[in-house]
């Protein structure tokens, strides 16, 4: 596809996968001052915080309550750079003061129960919050049953680093402690999963660290997939930048990890066992637990929705956005979550006012960073089709044979994307 150079690239979707801009979202302003109601949002990440903020901006009469246990949110995008020692974790952290100043009531607790009949959410201390509409944006939880041997205790030895924070720093410390000549294994699950390109970005940036600090070392990718997004771009960059430092064992070569033994740091695949010096295990995933508690999850482990309103197909008056929803063609990314949060806010304002919701069109731009100053993009547009979002015309991907100047430009755009989306979400 041709590279689109005329369109403003202001957002980056996962350094992988895809991103979504809010440029073409239905605007909630038409309903200003007409609707009243109580909206509770569970989860103050990219989806939930964007939704809570958009609701208050659309209609100052709305009572918007955000329930989120952490006072400080730690963002995953760019956390691979923290692992590779290119950035500090503090650059990933954001508070909720701005949301509170804009009139969102921020409750620093977890939601523990949802009464769908009485329409109320209970928080850790037992307080119940009544809602007219509930938005769930709890992100992912891990599907430990699908990976025997792996659980929270195992993640202390074989970190996932798939929720940013302490796990990110643990993986970084393990890399720093590893002797030159060691192997860093990355186990990648099948889709759907959070930010499908992010594991390959991680492999790239870890290779960058090793090339500079421990050049006799290797990165071994054990992959439950045969192909992945922007594969040709990644593989070309790996060859160009890292020679044979990165080895990938695909699904059909026996790369799927079937179990782990944290006591011996053993990774078991369909065709053999590995004992790497550092084991980064990214387990299979599912919607955050509170979505299960609210009965919004189906047999896939994710939440089916009406893509026009994001209302659950299983529970009325509950909307699900971000990684937790079954979005179809939209990758699970921060950009997607933010765009969905705004579109969902617009739909809720219309529904509360008794008006028909508008059909959203989400636009995403995704940048993958494989080394400092070396990035590439993927742009896509998405619209509701049946029960999911489908990709529509107008997408673009960076050409495989682009000059290094373009790679440098796209790496700089990625940084600007992160600044823009975090300012837009958290203020
Ligand atoms: P989250 O942002 O995870 O937010 C969920 C929130 O819900 C959390 O704050 C959590 O504390 C809260 N929560 C959970 N349960 C409860 C409960 N019971 N009560 C109250 N609160 C609760 N995306 C991009 O677009 N670009 C990138 O470059 C990119 N890079 C990535 C790199 C890595 C290594 C990873 C792992 C992901 C990356 N992503 C990227 C993906 C992105 O981080 C997620 O898609 C995005 O965070 C999803 O937003 P969300 O709102 O669904 O979930």
Short mmCIF file of N, CA, C and O in Angstrom, two decimals, residues 175-185 209-220 245 275-278:
data_model
loop_
_atom_site.label_atom_id
_atom_site.label_comp_id
_atom_site.label_asym_id
_atom_site.label_seq_id
_atom_site.Cartn_x
_atom_site.Cartn_y
_atom_site.Cartn_z
N UNK A 175 17.54 -8.77 32.68
CA UNK A 175 18.42 -8.56 31.52
C UNK A 175 19.76 -7.99 31.96
O UNK A 175 20.82 -8.41 31.49
N UNK A 176 19.69 -7.04 32.89
CA UNK A 176 20.93 -6.41 33.36
C UNK A 176 21.82 -7.41 34.10
O UNK A 176 23.05 -7.33 34.04
N UNK A 177 21.19 -8.35 34.80
CA UNK A 177 21.95 -9.33 35.59
C UNK A 177 22.50 -10.47 34.73
O UNK A 177 23.39 -11.19 35.17
N UNK A 178 21.95 -10.65 33.54
CA UNK A 178 22.36 -11.79 32.71
C UNK A 178 23.80 -11.62 32.21
O UNK A 178 24.21 -10.52 31.84
N UNK A 179 24.54 -12.71 32.19
CA UNK A 179 25.92 -12.66 31.66
C UNK A 179 25.88 -12.61 30.13
O UNK A 179 24.93 -13.09 29.50
N UNK A 180 26.93 -12.04 29.54
CA UNK A 180 27.03 -12.03 28.08
C UNK A 180 27.08 -13.48 27.58
O UNK A 180 27.71 -14.34 28.19
N UNK A 181 26.38 -13.73 26.49
CA UNK A 181 26.32 -15.09 25.94
C UNK A 181 25.04 -15.81 26.32
O UNK A 181 24.78 -16.91 25.84
N UNK A 182 24.19 -15.17 27.13
CA UNK A 182 22.93 -15.80 27.56
C UNK A 182 21.84 -15.70 26.50
O UNK A 182 21.97 -14.98 25.50
N UNK A 183 20.77 -16.45 26.74
CA UNK A 183 19.60 -16.42 25.84
C UNK A 183 18.41 -15.81 26.57
O UNK A 183 18.11 -16.18 27.70
N UNK A 184 17.75 -14.87 25.89
CA UNK A 184 16.51 -14.28 26.40
C UNK A 184 15.38 -14.86 25.56
O UNK A 184 15.31 -14.62 24.35
N UNK A 185 14.50 -15.67 26.18
CA UNK A 185 13.38 -16.24 25.44
C UNK A 185 12.13 -15.40 25.66
O UNK A 185 11.88 -14.92 26.78
N UNK A 209 19.51 -3.67 23.14
CA UNK A 209 20.24 -3.63 24.42
C UNK A 209 21.40 -4.64 24.41
O UNK A 209 22.53 -4.32 24.77
N UNK A 210 21.11 -5.86 23.97
CA UNK A 210 22.13 -6.91 23.99
C UNK A 210 23.28 -6.57 23.04
O UNK A 210 24.46 -6.80 23.36
N UNK A 211 22.94 -6.05 21.87
CA UNK A 211 23.98 -5.73 20.89
C UNK A 211 25.01 -4.76 21.49
O UNK A 211 26.21 -4.87 21.24
N UNK A 212 24.50 -3.82 22.30
CA UNK A 212 25.39 -2.82 22.89
C UNK A 212 26.08 -3.29 24.16
O UNK A 212 27.20 -2.89 24.44
N UNK A 213 25.40 -4.13 24.95
CA UNK A 213 25.94 -4.48 26.28
C UNK A 213 26.43 -5.92 26.38
O UNK A 213 27.32 -6.21 27.16
N UNK A 214 25.81 -6.83 25.64
CA UNK A 214 26.14 -8.26 25.79
C UNK A 214 26.06 -8.93 24.42
O UNK A 214 25.16 -9.72 24.14
N UNK A 215 27.00 -8.58 23.54
CA UNK A 215 26.83 -8.90 22.11
C UNK A 215 26.88 -10.38 21.76
O UNK A 215 26.56 -10.73 20.63
N UNK A 216 27.28 -11.24 22.67
CA UNK A 216 27.30 -12.68 22.35
C UNK A 216 25.95 -13.34 22.69
O UNK A 216 25.79 -14.55 22.55
N UNK A 217 25.00 -12.55 23.15
CA UNK A 217 23.71 -13.09 23.61
C UNK A 217 22.72 -13.24 22.45
O UNK A 217 22.96 -12.75 21.35
N UNK A 218 21.60 -13.90 22.76
CA UNK A 218 20.58 -14.19 21.73
C UNK A 218 19.18 -13.84 22.24
O UNK A 218 18.94 -13.92 23.44
N UNK A 219 18.30 -13.56 21.31
CA UNK A 219 16.87 -13.46 21.62
C UNK A 219 16.17 -14.61 20.90
O UNK A 219 16.32 -14.76 19.68
N UNK A 220 15.45 -15.42 21.66
CA UNK A 220 14.73 -16.56 21.09
C UNK A 220 13.23 -16.31 21.21
O UNK A 220 12.71 -16.21 22.33
N UNK A 245 21.03 -12.28 15.60
CA UNK A 245 20.85 -12.27 17.06
C UNK A 245 19.44 -12.73 17.47
O UNK A 245 19.25 -13.30 18.53
N UNK A 275 15.73 -23.92 28.39
CA UNK A 275 16.01 -23.31 29.69
C UNK A 275 16.85 -22.06 29.43
O UNK A 275 18.09 -22.10 29.48
N UNK A 276 16.21 -20.94 29.12
CA UNK A 276 16.95 -19.71 28.82
C UNK A 276 17.41 -19.04 30.11
O UNK A 276 16.90 -19.33 31.19
N UNK A 277 18.38 -18.14 29.98
CA UNK A 277 18.84 -17.39 31.15
C UNK A 277 17.75 -16.41 31.61
O UNK A 277 17.56 -16.18 32.80
N UNK A 278 17.02 -15.84 30.67
CA UNK A 278 15.89 -14.96 31.00
C UNK A 278 14.67 -15.45 30.21
O UNK A 278 14.75 -15.64 29.00
#
